[in-house]
């Protein structure tokens, strides 16, 4: 399988190379040159398989040619054996034909574990084979950092540097990152905000001359294709559990960077019958504004009770726009240029085309809390604020009550106690058993000034190249 850039002006790469890259050299994102397509009979034959076996069937075509079958099978088995629920991605029913898929049984209690646990193993395999080292450099406002560290901590050839804004992540989120210790793990608390961290990471990727030797930077945010790939699997898993593929399913996806929902879109293009995909956003609603008004425009960041969706731009949206433009990189470059100047809109027929499958909705903090409370009263299920936004959006946007609606449960409520408390349900979410001692574990992190040179010097001094 080859991967091409959405801007049409960079060389095509193999899976191995795409795994070790960030953005393409032309500024685009990598996507598969073509998608594998499965027949209904094929998908039907996977009913009853374990999550890991299903994952192998769905993902193998993407890595074929780079990773031998047996190796890949073992990596996947190991990855999902580390989840705290046998079903890996179990469904919980909220109402007639309404479900939440619990994607928070991984080691850091958010869906990002599905991809990052696998990414760590993939990196280890590829770097060992090539006898090469890599530096993971990432910025996090919470969930990505801990999932990346958990996923890559055992990689012998990788040094991990994760920047988080000093004193601006929740206690649980910080503890999840800083209590994982190892020679190759470096948590950096930057005296600035998340955007400052993000800009330093971007600048470092653009000019990697501060690194010595042939070490290169690896991206762990969702511009990394391997992350999207791993997220396709659970759409198949939910569908098969609910009577698919001979029955269509709808999904509502709490959305920030558009990585998770883009995986659902790909599942559909690979042959899985999906009726509707709901883009659920908080007040940072660039995607909802695009879907409802065909206006793609940055607005100021708002801090909400669902911080993992606090974004101004959804980087993976470019991957969808690429398809909407008939995979014409040149045309897409034009749209992205207009966007950079302040505002873009796309041809009316392309925009309408997007709306055939996608709906969107935006939920503010007050509605988020009201939904947590309502669902708790209806079912005694405690939702995290991101998942609550998904459920609310699903209920508002649903097209057909006969079609099962599945909201992706993206995080465990214990990660976001503030929203749960504000909702007034009167119970506090508890840490699952395997993390019960989190607050007793020792923390290790370094506080640095909001200064690119200081951060790069720290990386240079502490990497094991
Ligand atoms: C990362 C994250 C999201 C957003 O996912 P995207 O792939 O960026 O759209 C939603 N909810 C939680 C809890 C997250 O950690």
GROMACS .gro file of C-alpha atoms and ligand atoms in nm:
model
  480
    1UNK     CA    1   0.000   0.000   0.000
    2UNK     CA    2   0.129   0.346  -0.095
    3UNK     CA    3   0.038   0.675   0.073
    4UNK     CA    4  -0.001   1.007  -0.106
    5UNK     CA    5  -0.017   1.367   0.013
    6UNK     CA    6  -0.343   1.565   0.009
    7UNK     CA    7  -0.161   1.854  -0.161
    8UNK     CA    8  -0.044   1.634  -0.447
    9UNK     CA    9   0.312   1.757  -0.446
   10UNK     CA   10   0.514   1.518  -0.231
   11UNK     CA   11   0.647   1.175  -0.310
   12UNK     CA   12   0.435   0.871  -0.229
   13UNK     CA   13   0.552   0.674   0.076
   14UNK     CA   14   0.525   0.320   0.209
   15UNK     CA   15   0.347   0.248   0.539
   16UNK     CA   16   0.683   0.233   0.718
   17UNK     CA   17   0.784   0.577   0.599
   18UNK     CA   18   0.446   0.728   0.665
   19UNK     CA   19   0.463   0.596   1.020
   20UNK     CA   20   0.787   0.786   1.079
   21UNK     CA   21   0.678   1.113   0.919
   22UNK     CA   22   0.468   1.409   1.025
   23UNK     CA   23   0.325   1.631   0.755
   24UNK     CA   24   0.419   1.570   0.393
   25UNK     CA   25   0.689   1.798   0.250
   26UNK     CA   26   0.424   1.995   0.057
   27UNK     CA   27   0.236   2.070   0.381
   28UNK     CA   28  -0.033   1.807   0.315
   29UNK     CA   29  -0.140   1.500   0.511
   30UNK     CA   30  -0.082   1.145   0.398
   31UNK     CA   31  -0.375   0.925   0.293
   32UNK     CA   32  -0.384   0.577   0.135
   33UNK     CA   33  -0.362   0.585  -0.243
   34UNK     CA   34  -0.668   0.361  -0.251
   35UNK     CA   35  -0.879   0.194   0.018
   36UNK     CA   36  -0.930  -0.178   0.064
   37UNK     CA   37  -1.295  -0.271   0.001
   38UNK     CA   38  -1.474  -0.554   0.175
   39UNK     CA   39  -1.793  -0.724   0.057
   40UNK     CA   40  -2.091  -0.764   0.290
   41UNK     CA   41  -2.028  -1.139   0.291
   42UNK     CA   42  -1.669  -1.087   0.398
   43UNK     CA   43  -1.768  -0.850   0.677
   44UNK     CA   44  -2.049  -1.083   0.782
   45UNK     CA   45  -1.796  -1.368   0.814
   46UNK     CA   46  -1.614  -1.170   1.085
   47UNK     CA   47  -1.909  -1.177   1.322
   48UNK     CA   48  -1.813  -1.323   1.659
   49UNK     CA   49  -1.439  -1.272   1.617
   50UNK     CA   50  -1.239  -1.129   1.907
   51UNK     CA   51  -1.160  -0.759   1.878
   52UNK     CA   52  -0.796  -0.837   1.798
   53UNK     CA   53  -0.883  -1.079   1.516
   54UNK     CA   54  -1.126  -0.832   1.368
   55UNK     CA   55  -0.861  -0.560   1.396
   56UNK     CA   56  -0.616  -0.772   1.201
   57UNK     CA   57  -0.864  -0.828   0.917
   58UNK     CA   58  -0.955  -0.462   0.890
   59UNK     CA   59  -0.602  -0.321   0.915
   60UNK     CA   60  -0.376  -0.570   0.741
   61UNK     CA   61  -0.428  -0.432   0.389
   62UNK     CA   62  -0.290  -0.096   0.509
   63UNK     CA   63   0.043  -0.237   0.628
   64UNK     CA   64   0.085  -0.512   0.370
   65UNK     CA   65   0.430  -0.500   0.216
   66UNK     CA   66   0.581  -0.332   0.522
   67UNK     CA   67   0.497  -0.567   0.809
   68UNK     CA   68   0.479  -0.948   0.792
   69UNK     CA   69   0.142  -1.101   0.882
   70UNK     CA   70   0.262  -1.288   1.190
   71UNK     CA   71   0.440  -0.987   1.337
   72UNK     CA   72   0.136  -0.769   1.286
   73UNK     CA   73  -0.096  -1.028   1.437
   74UNK     CA   74   0.120  -1.048   1.750
   75UNK     CA   75   0.137  -0.671   1.787
   76UNK     CA   76  -0.239  -0.645   1.770
   77UNK     CA   77  -0.297  -0.930   2.016
   78UNK     CA   78  -0.057  -0.764   2.264
   79UNK     CA   79  -0.213  -0.422   2.214
   80UNK     CA   80  -0.569  -0.518   2.295
   81UNK     CA   81  -0.479  -0.772   2.564
   82UNK     CA   82  -0.377  -0.466   2.766
   83UNK     CA   83  -0.733  -0.333   2.778
   84UNK     CA   84  -0.929  -0.378   3.099
   85UNK     CA   85  -1.246  -0.514   2.934
   86UNK     CA   86  -1.264  -0.846   2.747
   87UNK     CA   87  -1.480  -0.695   2.475
   88UNK     CA   88  -1.225  -0.410   2.432
   89UNK     CA   89  -1.492  -0.174   2.292
   90UNK     CA   90  -1.817  -0.279   2.468
   91UNK     CA   91  -2.155  -0.124   2.392
   92UNK     CA   92  -2.384   0.011   2.663
   93UNK     CA   93  -2.749   0.068   2.583
   94UNK     CA   94  -2.907   0.404   2.675
   95UNK     CA   95  -3.245   0.370   2.510
   96UNK     CA   96  -3.429   0.178   2.239
   97UNK     CA   97  -3.180   0.165   1.955
   98UNK     CA   98  -2.942   0.408   2.128
   99UNK     CA   99  -2.595   0.305   2.246
  100UNK     CA  100  -2.263   0.427   2.377
  101UNK     CA  101  -1.949   0.247   2.266
  102UNK     CA  102  -1.708   0.253   2.559
  103UNK     CA  103  -1.366   0.334   2.421
  104UNK     CA  104  -1.209   0.408   2.758
  105UNK     CA  105  -1.093   0.070   2.887
  106UNK     CA  106  -0.732   0.121   2.774
  107UNK     CA  107  -0.445   0.214   3.007
  108UNK     CA  108  -0.512   0.591   3.005
  109UNK     CA  109  -0.891   0.578   2.996
  110UNK     CA  110  -0.951   0.751   2.662
  111UNK     CA  111  -1.000   0.626   2.306
  112UNK     CA  112  -0.654   0.745   2.207
  113UNK     CA  113  -0.514   0.425   2.359
  114UNK     CA  114  -0.664   0.223   2.072
  115UNK     CA  115  -0.418   0.379   1.832
  116UNK     CA  116  -0.124   0.480   2.047
  117UNK     CA  117  -0.082   0.139   2.209
  118UNK     CA  118  -0.046  -0.003   1.861
  119UNK     CA  119   0.168   0.286   1.736
  120UNK     CA  120   0.431   0.215   2.003
  121UNK     CA  121   0.459  -0.144   1.889
  122UNK     CA  122   0.472  -0.048   1.523
  123UNK     CA  123   0.751   0.203   1.588
  124UNK     CA  124   0.949  -0.048   1.787
  125UNK     CA  125   0.928  -0.301   1.505
  126UNK     CA  126   1.015  -0.063   1.223
  127UNK     CA  127   1.298   0.118   1.407
  128UNK     CA  128   1.458  -0.206   1.523
  129UNK     CA  129   1.444  -0.344   1.171
  130UNK     CA  130   1.608  -0.030   1.033
  131UNK     CA  131   1.849   0.003   1.324
  132UNK     CA  132   1.737   0.360   1.366
  133UNK     CA  133   1.634   0.584   1.656
  134UNK     CA  134   1.354   0.838   1.672
  135UNK     CA  135   1.239   1.119   1.896
  136UNK     CA  136   0.872   1.160   1.968
  137UNK     CA  137   0.793   1.523   2.027
  138UNK     CA  138   0.435   1.615   2.107
  139UNK     CA  139   0.222   1.876   2.277
  140UNK     CA  140  -0.079   1.784   2.482
  141UNK     CA  141  -0.367   1.953   2.654
  142UNK     CA  142  -0.428   1.625   2.833
  143UNK     CA  143  -0.524   1.295   2.673
  144UNK     CA  144  -0.275   1.259   2.388
  145UNK     CA  145   0.032   1.296   2.609
  146UNK     CA  146  -0.049   1.021   2.853
  147UNK     CA  147  -0.168   0.785   2.579
  148UNK     CA  148   0.151   0.846   2.378
  149UNK     CA  149   0.376   0.790   2.677
  150UNK     CA  150   0.188   0.475   2.779
  151UNK     CA  151   0.199   0.349   2.423
  152UNK     CA  152   0.567   0.414   2.354
  153UNK     CA  153   0.731   0.371   2.696
  154UNK     CA  154   0.873   0.031   2.610
  155UNK     CA  155   1.014   0.129   2.271
  156UNK     CA  156   1.386   0.077   2.297
  157UNK     CA  157   1.465   0.308   2.007
  158UNK     CA  158   1.248   0.601   2.101
  159UNK     CA  159   1.291   0.900   2.328
  160UNK     CA  160   0.965   1.067   2.422
  161UNK     CA  161   0.929   1.437   2.497
  162UNK     CA  162   0.581   1.560   2.579
  163UNK     CA  163   0.507   1.927   2.640
  164UNK     CA  164   0.210   2.028   2.850
  165UNK     CA  165   0.109   2.373   2.971
  166UNK     CA  166   0.236   2.418   3.329
  167UNK     CA  167  -0.049   2.408   3.582
  168UNK     CA  168  -0.313   2.398   3.309
  169UNK     CA  169  -0.399   2.029   3.282
  170UNK     CA  170  -0.621   1.843   3.528
  171UNK     CA  171  -0.460   1.653   3.818
  172UNK     CA  172  -0.563   1.317   3.677
  173UNK     CA  173  -0.431   1.403   3.334
  174UNK     CA  174  -0.098   1.531   3.470
  175UNK     CA  175  -0.053   1.234   3.702
  176UNK     CA  176  -0.119   0.995   3.415
  177UNK     CA  177   0.175   1.143   3.226
  178UNK     CA  178   0.421   1.225   3.499
  179UNK     CA  179   0.399   0.906   3.703
  180UNK     CA  180   0.523   0.693   3.415
  181UNK     CA  181   0.896   0.692   3.459
  182UNK     CA  182   1.173   0.561   3.240
  183UNK     CA  183   1.505   0.680   3.098
  184UNK     CA  184   1.342   0.761   2.769
  185UNK     CA  185   1.039   0.952   2.903
  186UNK     CA  186   1.052   1.326   2.950
  187UNK     CA  187   0.757   1.534   3.059
  188UNK     CA  188   0.808   1.905   3.012
  189UNK     CA  189   0.578   2.156   3.178
  190UNK     CA  190   0.603   2.476   2.975
  191UNK     CA  191   0.525   2.807   3.140
  192UNK     CA  192   0.274   2.898   2.873
  193UNK     CA  193  -0.054   2.772   2.728
  194UNK     CA  194  -0.133   2.477   2.501
  195UNK     CA  195  -0.092   2.686   2.185
  196UNK     CA  196   0.258   2.783   2.296
  197UNK     CA  197   0.345   2.415   2.336
  198UNK     CA  198   0.190   2.332   2.000
  199UNK     CA  199   0.382   2.608   1.820
  200UNK     CA  200   0.712   2.490   1.962
  201UNK     CA  201   0.641   2.138   1.839
  202UNK     CA  202   0.548   2.267   1.494
  203UNK     CA  203   0.860   2.484   1.472
  204UNK     CA  204   1.075   2.188   1.572
  205UNK     CA  205   0.923   1.966   1.303
  206UNK     CA  206   0.976   2.234   1.040
  207UNK     CA  207   1.343   2.274   1.122
  208UNK     CA  208   1.496   1.962   1.274
  209UNK     CA  209   1.854   2.088   1.260
  210UNK     CA  210   1.871   2.103   1.640
  211UNK     CA  211   1.876   1.721   1.641
  212UNK     CA  212   2.203   1.545   1.596
  213UNK     CA  213   2.282   1.256   1.365
  214UNK     CA  214   2.018   1.070   1.170
  215UNK     CA  215   1.754   1.083   1.439
  216UNK     CA  216   1.424   1.225   1.321
  217UNK     CA  217   1.106   1.347   1.485
  218UNK     CA  218   0.795   1.128   1.486
  219UNK     CA  219   0.448   1.280   1.522
  220UNK     CA  220   0.202   1.128   1.766
  221UNK     CA  221  -0.092   1.356   1.699
  222UNK     CA  222  -0.362   1.241   1.461
  223UNK     CA  223  -0.186   1.367   1.150
  224UNK     CA  224  -0.001   1.034   1.189
  225UNK     CA  225  -0.185   0.796   0.957
  226UNK     CA  226  -0.137   0.493   1.186
  227UNK     CA  227  -0.361   0.657   1.443
  228UNK     CA  228  -0.649   0.695   1.199
  229UNK     CA  229  -0.603   0.339   1.076
  230UNK     CA  230  -0.644   0.185   1.421
  231UNK     CA  231  -0.963   0.380   1.481
  232UNK     CA  232  -1.141   0.233   1.179
  233UNK     CA  233  -1.173  -0.102   1.352
  234UNK     CA  234  -1.425  -0.017   1.621
  235UNK     CA  235  -1.682   0.104   1.368
  236UNK     CA  236  -1.682  -0.249   1.227
  237UNK     CA  237  -1.696  -0.394   1.576
  238UNK     CA  238  -2.004  -0.191   1.675
  239UNK     CA  239  -2.182  -0.263   1.351
  240UNK     CA  240  -2.127  -0.639   1.377
  241UNK     CA  241  -2.254  -0.639   1.733
  242UNK     CA  242  -2.576  -0.461   1.631
  243UNK     CA  243  -2.681  -0.664   1.330
  244UNK     CA  244  -2.455  -0.516   1.063
  245UNK     CA  245  -2.345  -0.530   0.795
  246UNK     CA  246  -2.689  -0.625   0.661
  247UNK     CA  247  -2.827  -0.335   0.855
  248UNK     CA  248  -2.702   0.023   0.847
  249UNK     CA  249  -2.574   0.193   1.166
  250UNK     CA  250  -2.535   0.561   1.259
  251UNK     CA  251  -2.259   0.710   1.471
  252UNK     CA  252  -2.219   1.029   1.670
  253UNK     CA  253  -1.858   1.127   1.734
  254UNK     CA  254  -1.729   1.386   1.985
  255UNK     CA  255  -1.497   1.572   1.753
  256UNK     CA  256  -1.190   1.792   1.786
  257UNK     CA  257  -0.924   1.727   1.525
  258UNK     CA  258  -1.160   1.518   1.307
  259UNK     CA  259  -0.941   1.209   1.338
  260UNK     CA  260  -1.187   0.977   1.507
  261UNK     CA  261  -1.485   1.057   1.284
  262UNK     CA  262  -1.269   1.047   0.972
  263UNK     CA  263  -1.196   0.684   1.060
  264UNK     CA  264  -1.574   0.623   1.051
  265UNK     CA  265  -1.594   0.782   0.709
  266UNK     CA  266  -1.319   0.547   0.590
  267UNK     CA  267  -1.499   0.245   0.737
  268UNK     CA  268  -1.796   0.336   0.521
  269UNK     CA  269  -1.581   0.372   0.212
  270UNK     CA  270  -1.436   0.029   0.286
  271UNK     CA  271  -1.782  -0.122   0.256
  272UNK     CA  272  -1.942  -0.092   0.601
  273UNK     CA  273  -2.301   0.033   0.574
  274UNK     CA  274  -2.316   0.356   0.776
  275UNK     CA  275  -2.629   0.564   0.758
  276UNK     CA  276  -2.520   0.888   0.918
  277UNK     CA  277  -2.215   1.038   1.090
  278UNK     CA  278  -2.281   1.316   1.341
  279UNK     CA  279  -1.997   1.563   1.406
  280UNK     CA  280  -2.049   1.656   1.772
  281UNK     CA  281  -1.858   1.968   1.880
  282UNK     CA  282  -1.835   2.194   2.181
  283UNK     CA  283  -1.831   2.573   2.144
  284UNK     CA  284  -1.516   2.542   1.936
  285UNK     CA  285  -1.737   2.470   1.641
  286UNK     CA  286  -1.543   2.541   1.322
  287UNK     CA  287  -1.673   2.216   1.173
  288UNK     CA  288  -2.034   2.285   1.265
  289UNK     CA  289  -2.007   2.629   1.106
  290UNK     CA  290  -1.867   2.472   0.793
  291UNK     CA  291  -2.133   2.201   0.778
  292UNK     CA  292  -2.421   2.441   0.837
  293UNK     CA  293  -2.302   2.749   0.643
  294UNK     CA  294  -2.021   2.637   0.412
  295UNK     CA  295  -1.788   2.879   0.586
  296UNK     CA  296  -1.449   2.744   0.693
  297UNK     CA  297  -1.303   3.006   0.922
  298UNK     CA  298  -1.095   3.023   1.240
  299UNK     CA  299  -1.243   3.182   1.550
  300UNK     CA  300  -1.089   3.248   1.891
  301UNK     CA  301  -1.038   2.951   2.120
  302UNK     CA  302  -1.285   2.901   2.403
  303UNK     CA  303  -1.200   2.699   2.712
  304UNK     CA  304  -1.476   2.450   2.783
  305UNK     CA  305  -1.554   2.162   3.017
  306UNK     CA  306  -1.455   1.927   2.733
  307UNK     CA  307  -1.091   2.037   2.691
  308UNK     CA  308  -0.987   1.754   2.458
  309UNK     CA  309  -1.207   1.914   2.193
  310UNK     CA  310  -1.085   2.269   2.247
  311UNK     CA  311  -0.935   2.336   1.905
  312UNK     CA  312  -0.946   2.621   1.655
  313UNK     CA  313  -0.861   2.415   1.346
  314UNK     CA  314  -0.933   2.046   1.282
  315UNK     CA  315  -0.624   1.925   1.102
  316UNK     CA  316  -0.770   1.600   0.970
  317UNK     CA  317  -1.055   1.780   0.799
  318UNK     CA  318  -0.816   1.834   0.512
  319UNK     CA  319  -0.828   1.460   0.450
  320UNK     CA  320  -1.204   1.480   0.390
  321UNK     CA  321  -1.175   1.795   0.177
  322UNK     CA  322  -0.926   1.607  -0.040
  323UNK     CA  323  -1.193   1.349  -0.123
  324UNK     CA  324  -1.462   1.615  -0.168
  325UNK     CA  325  -1.234   1.767  -0.432
  326UNK     CA  326  -1.208   1.438  -0.617
  327UNK     CA  327  -0.857   1.390  -0.475
  328UNK     CA  328  -0.724   1.684  -0.671
  329UNK     CA  329  -0.432   1.811  -0.460
  330UNK     CA  330  -0.393   2.127  -0.667
  331UNK     CA  331  -0.754   2.231  -0.616
  332UNK     CA  332  -0.731   2.155  -0.245
  333UNK     CA  333  -0.419   2.369  -0.218
  334UNK     CA  334  -0.633   2.659  -0.341
  335UNK     CA  335  -0.893   2.602  -0.070
  336UNK     CA  336  -0.625   2.578   0.198
  337UNK     CA  337  -0.463   2.900   0.073
  338UNK     CA  338  -0.796   3.084   0.101
  339UNK     CA  339  -0.842   2.938   0.448
  340UNK     CA  340  -0.500   3.063   0.549
  341UNK     CA  341  -0.602   3.411   0.435
  342UNK     CA  342  -0.897   3.397   0.675
  343UNK     CA  343  -1.195   3.223   0.520
  344UNK     CA  344  -1.277   2.950   0.270
  345UNK     CA  345  -1.590   2.797   0.128
  346UNK     CA  346  -1.617   2.517  -0.125
  347UNK     CA  347  -1.828   2.463  -0.438
  348UNK     CA  348  -2.191   2.422  -0.346
  349UNK     CA  349  -2.227   2.072  -0.494
  350UNK     CA  350  -1.921   1.949  -0.301
  351UNK     CA  351  -2.054   2.095   0.021
  352UNK     CA  352  -2.395   1.933  -0.035
  353UNK     CA  353  -2.217   1.610  -0.104
  354UNK     CA  354  -2.057   1.622   0.242
  355UNK     CA  355  -2.397   1.675   0.396
  356UNK     CA  356  -2.534   1.352   0.251
  357UNK     CA  357  -2.344   1.155   0.515
  358UNK     CA  358  -2.245   1.410   0.780
  359UNK     CA  359  -2.460   1.609   1.021
  360UNK     CA  360  -2.325   1.839   1.289
  361UNK     CA  361  -2.426   1.997   1.615
  362UNK     CA  362  -2.265   2.221   1.876
  363UNK     CA  363  -2.319   2.181   2.251
  364UNK     CA  364  -2.225   2.439   2.516
  365UNK     CA  365  -2.109   2.367   2.872
  366UNK     CA  366  -2.453   2.409   3.020
  367UNK     CA  367  -2.610   2.159   2.779
  368UNK     CA  368  -2.316   1.926   2.838
  369UNK     CA  369  -2.385   1.919   3.212
  370UNK     CA  370  -2.760   1.889   3.155
  371UNK     CA  371  -2.699   1.585   2.934
  372UNK     CA  372  -2.473   1.418   3.192
  373UNK     CA  373  -2.750   1.466   3.446
  374UNK     CA  374  -3.031   1.356   3.218
  375UNK     CA  375  -2.857   1.036   3.108
  376UNK     CA  376  -2.760   0.956   3.466
  377UNK     CA  377  -3.122   0.992   3.574
  378UNK     CA  378  -3.247   0.782   3.282
  379UNK     CA  379  -2.992   0.501   3.304
  380UNK     CA  380  -2.747   0.551   3.596
  381UNK     CA  381  -2.469   0.565   3.338
  382UNK     CA  382  -2.218   0.840   3.412
  383UNK     CA  383  -2.088   1.008   3.096
  384UNK     CA  384  -1.775   1.213   3.059
  385UNK     CA  385  -1.835   1.562   2.910
  386UNK     CA  386  -1.706   1.470   2.563
  387UNK     CA  387  -1.930   1.167   2.540
  388UNK     CA  388  -2.223   1.374   2.670
  389UNK     CA  389  -2.173   1.613   2.377
  390UNK     CA  390  -2.190   1.311   2.147
  391UNK     CA  391  -2.513   1.184   2.302
  392UNK     CA  392  -2.679   1.527   2.293
  393UNK     CA  393  -2.581   1.574   1.927
  394UNK     CA  394  -2.702   1.225   1.839
  395UNK     CA  395  -3.040   1.299   1.990
  396UNK     CA  396  -3.069   1.632   1.807
  397UNK     CA  397  -2.951   1.515   1.466
  398UNK     CA  398  -3.090   1.166   1.437
  399UNK     CA  399  -3.253   1.105   1.099
  400UNK     CA  400  -3.416   0.767   1.148
  401UNK     CA  401  -3.521   0.609   1.479
  402UNK     CA  402  -3.516   0.263   1.316
  403UNK     CA  403  -3.140   0.286   1.262
  404UNK     CA  404  -2.926   0.209   1.567
  405UNK     CA  405  -2.740   0.519   1.687
  406UNK     CA  406  -2.402   0.465   1.852
  407UNK     CA  407  -2.221   0.749   2.030
  408UNK     CA  408  -1.848   0.702   2.072
  409UNK     CA  409  -1.768   0.714   2.445
  410UNK     CA  410  -1.430   0.881   2.412
  411UNK     CA  411  -1.319   0.907   2.777
  412UNK     CA  412  -1.389   0.775   3.124
  413UNK     CA  413  -1.574   1.031   3.342
  414UNK     CA  414  -1.305   1.015   3.612
  415UNK     CA  415  -1.074   1.210   3.382
  416UNK     CA  416  -1.309   1.508   3.388
  417UNK     CA  417  -1.449   1.536   3.740
  418UNK     CA  418  -1.524   1.909   3.708
  419UNK     CA  419  -1.799   1.860   3.451
  420UNK     CA  420  -1.946   1.566   3.639
  421UNK     CA  421  -1.957   1.769   3.959
  422UNK     CA  422  -2.113   2.070   3.786
  423UNK     CA  423  -2.384   1.850   3.638
  424UNK     CA  424  -2.518   1.794   3.989
  425UNK     CA  425  -2.561   1.416   3.965
  426UNK     CA  426  -2.441   1.392   4.324
  427UNK     CA  427  -2.194   1.108   4.267
  428UNK     CA  428  -1.825   1.133   4.191
  429UNK     CA  429  -1.669   0.906   3.929
  430UNK     CA  430  -1.412   0.664   4.069
  431UNK     CA  431  -1.079   0.550   3.932
  432UNK     CA  432  -1.095   0.196   3.795
  433UNK     CA  433  -0.909  -0.070   3.998
  434UNK     CA  434  -0.600  -0.077   3.783
  435UNK     CA  435  -0.542   0.293   3.853
  436UNK     CA  436  -0.669   0.322   4.207
  437UNK     CA  437  -0.325   0.421   4.342
  438UNK     CA  438  -0.265   0.695   4.082
  439UNK     CA  439  -0.253   0.972   4.339
  440UNK     CA  440   0.010   0.790   4.545
  441UNK     CA  441   0.252   0.740   4.258
  442UNK     CA  442   0.561   0.955   4.233
  443UNK     CA  443   0.570   1.225   3.966
  444UNK     CA  444   0.861   1.333   3.749
  445UNK     CA  445   0.863   1.635   3.519
  446UNK     CA  446   1.075   1.934   3.426
  447UNK     CA  447   0.944   2.290   3.424
  448UNK     CA  448   1.083   2.503   3.140
  449UNK     CA  449   1.035   2.862   3.029
  450UNK     CA  450   0.813   2.928   2.728
  451UNK     CA  451   1.116   2.942   2.501
  452UNK     CA  452   1.188   2.732   2.193
  453UNK     CA  453   1.566   2.735   2.238
  454UNK     CA  454   1.532   2.613   2.598
  455UNK     CA  455   1.303   2.327   2.495
  456UNK     CA  456   1.522   2.222   2.203
  457UNK     CA  457   1.833   2.232   2.420
  458UNK     CA  458   1.658   2.010   2.672
  459UNK     CA  459   1.569   1.759   2.402
  460UNK     CA  460   1.920   1.761   2.264
  461UNK     CA  461   2.075   1.704   2.608
  462UNK     CA  462   1.839   1.428   2.713
  463UNK     CA  463   1.798   1.215   2.403
  464UNK     CA  464   1.992   0.891   2.384
  465UNK     CA  465   2.100   0.918   2.022
  466LIG     C1  466  -0.894   1.351   2.143
  466LIG     C2  467  -1.032   1.346   2.202
  466LIG     C3  468  -1.147   1.381   2.127
  466LIG     C4  469  -1.138   1.435   1.986
  466LIG     O1  470  -1.098   1.340   1.892
  466LIG     P1  471  -1.049   1.386   1.747
  466LIG     O2  472  -0.999   1.263   1.682
  466LIG     O3  473  -0.941   1.487   1.770
  466LIG     O4  474  -1.166   1.446   1.677
  466LIG     C5  475  -1.270   1.366   2.187
  466LIG     N1  476  -1.283   1.323   2.315
  466LIG     C6  477  -1.175   1.289   2.390
  466LIG     C7  478  -1.196   1.244   2.529
  466LIG     C8  479  -1.046   1.300   2.338
  466LIG     O5  480  -0.941   1.267   2.412
   0.00000   0.00000   0.00000
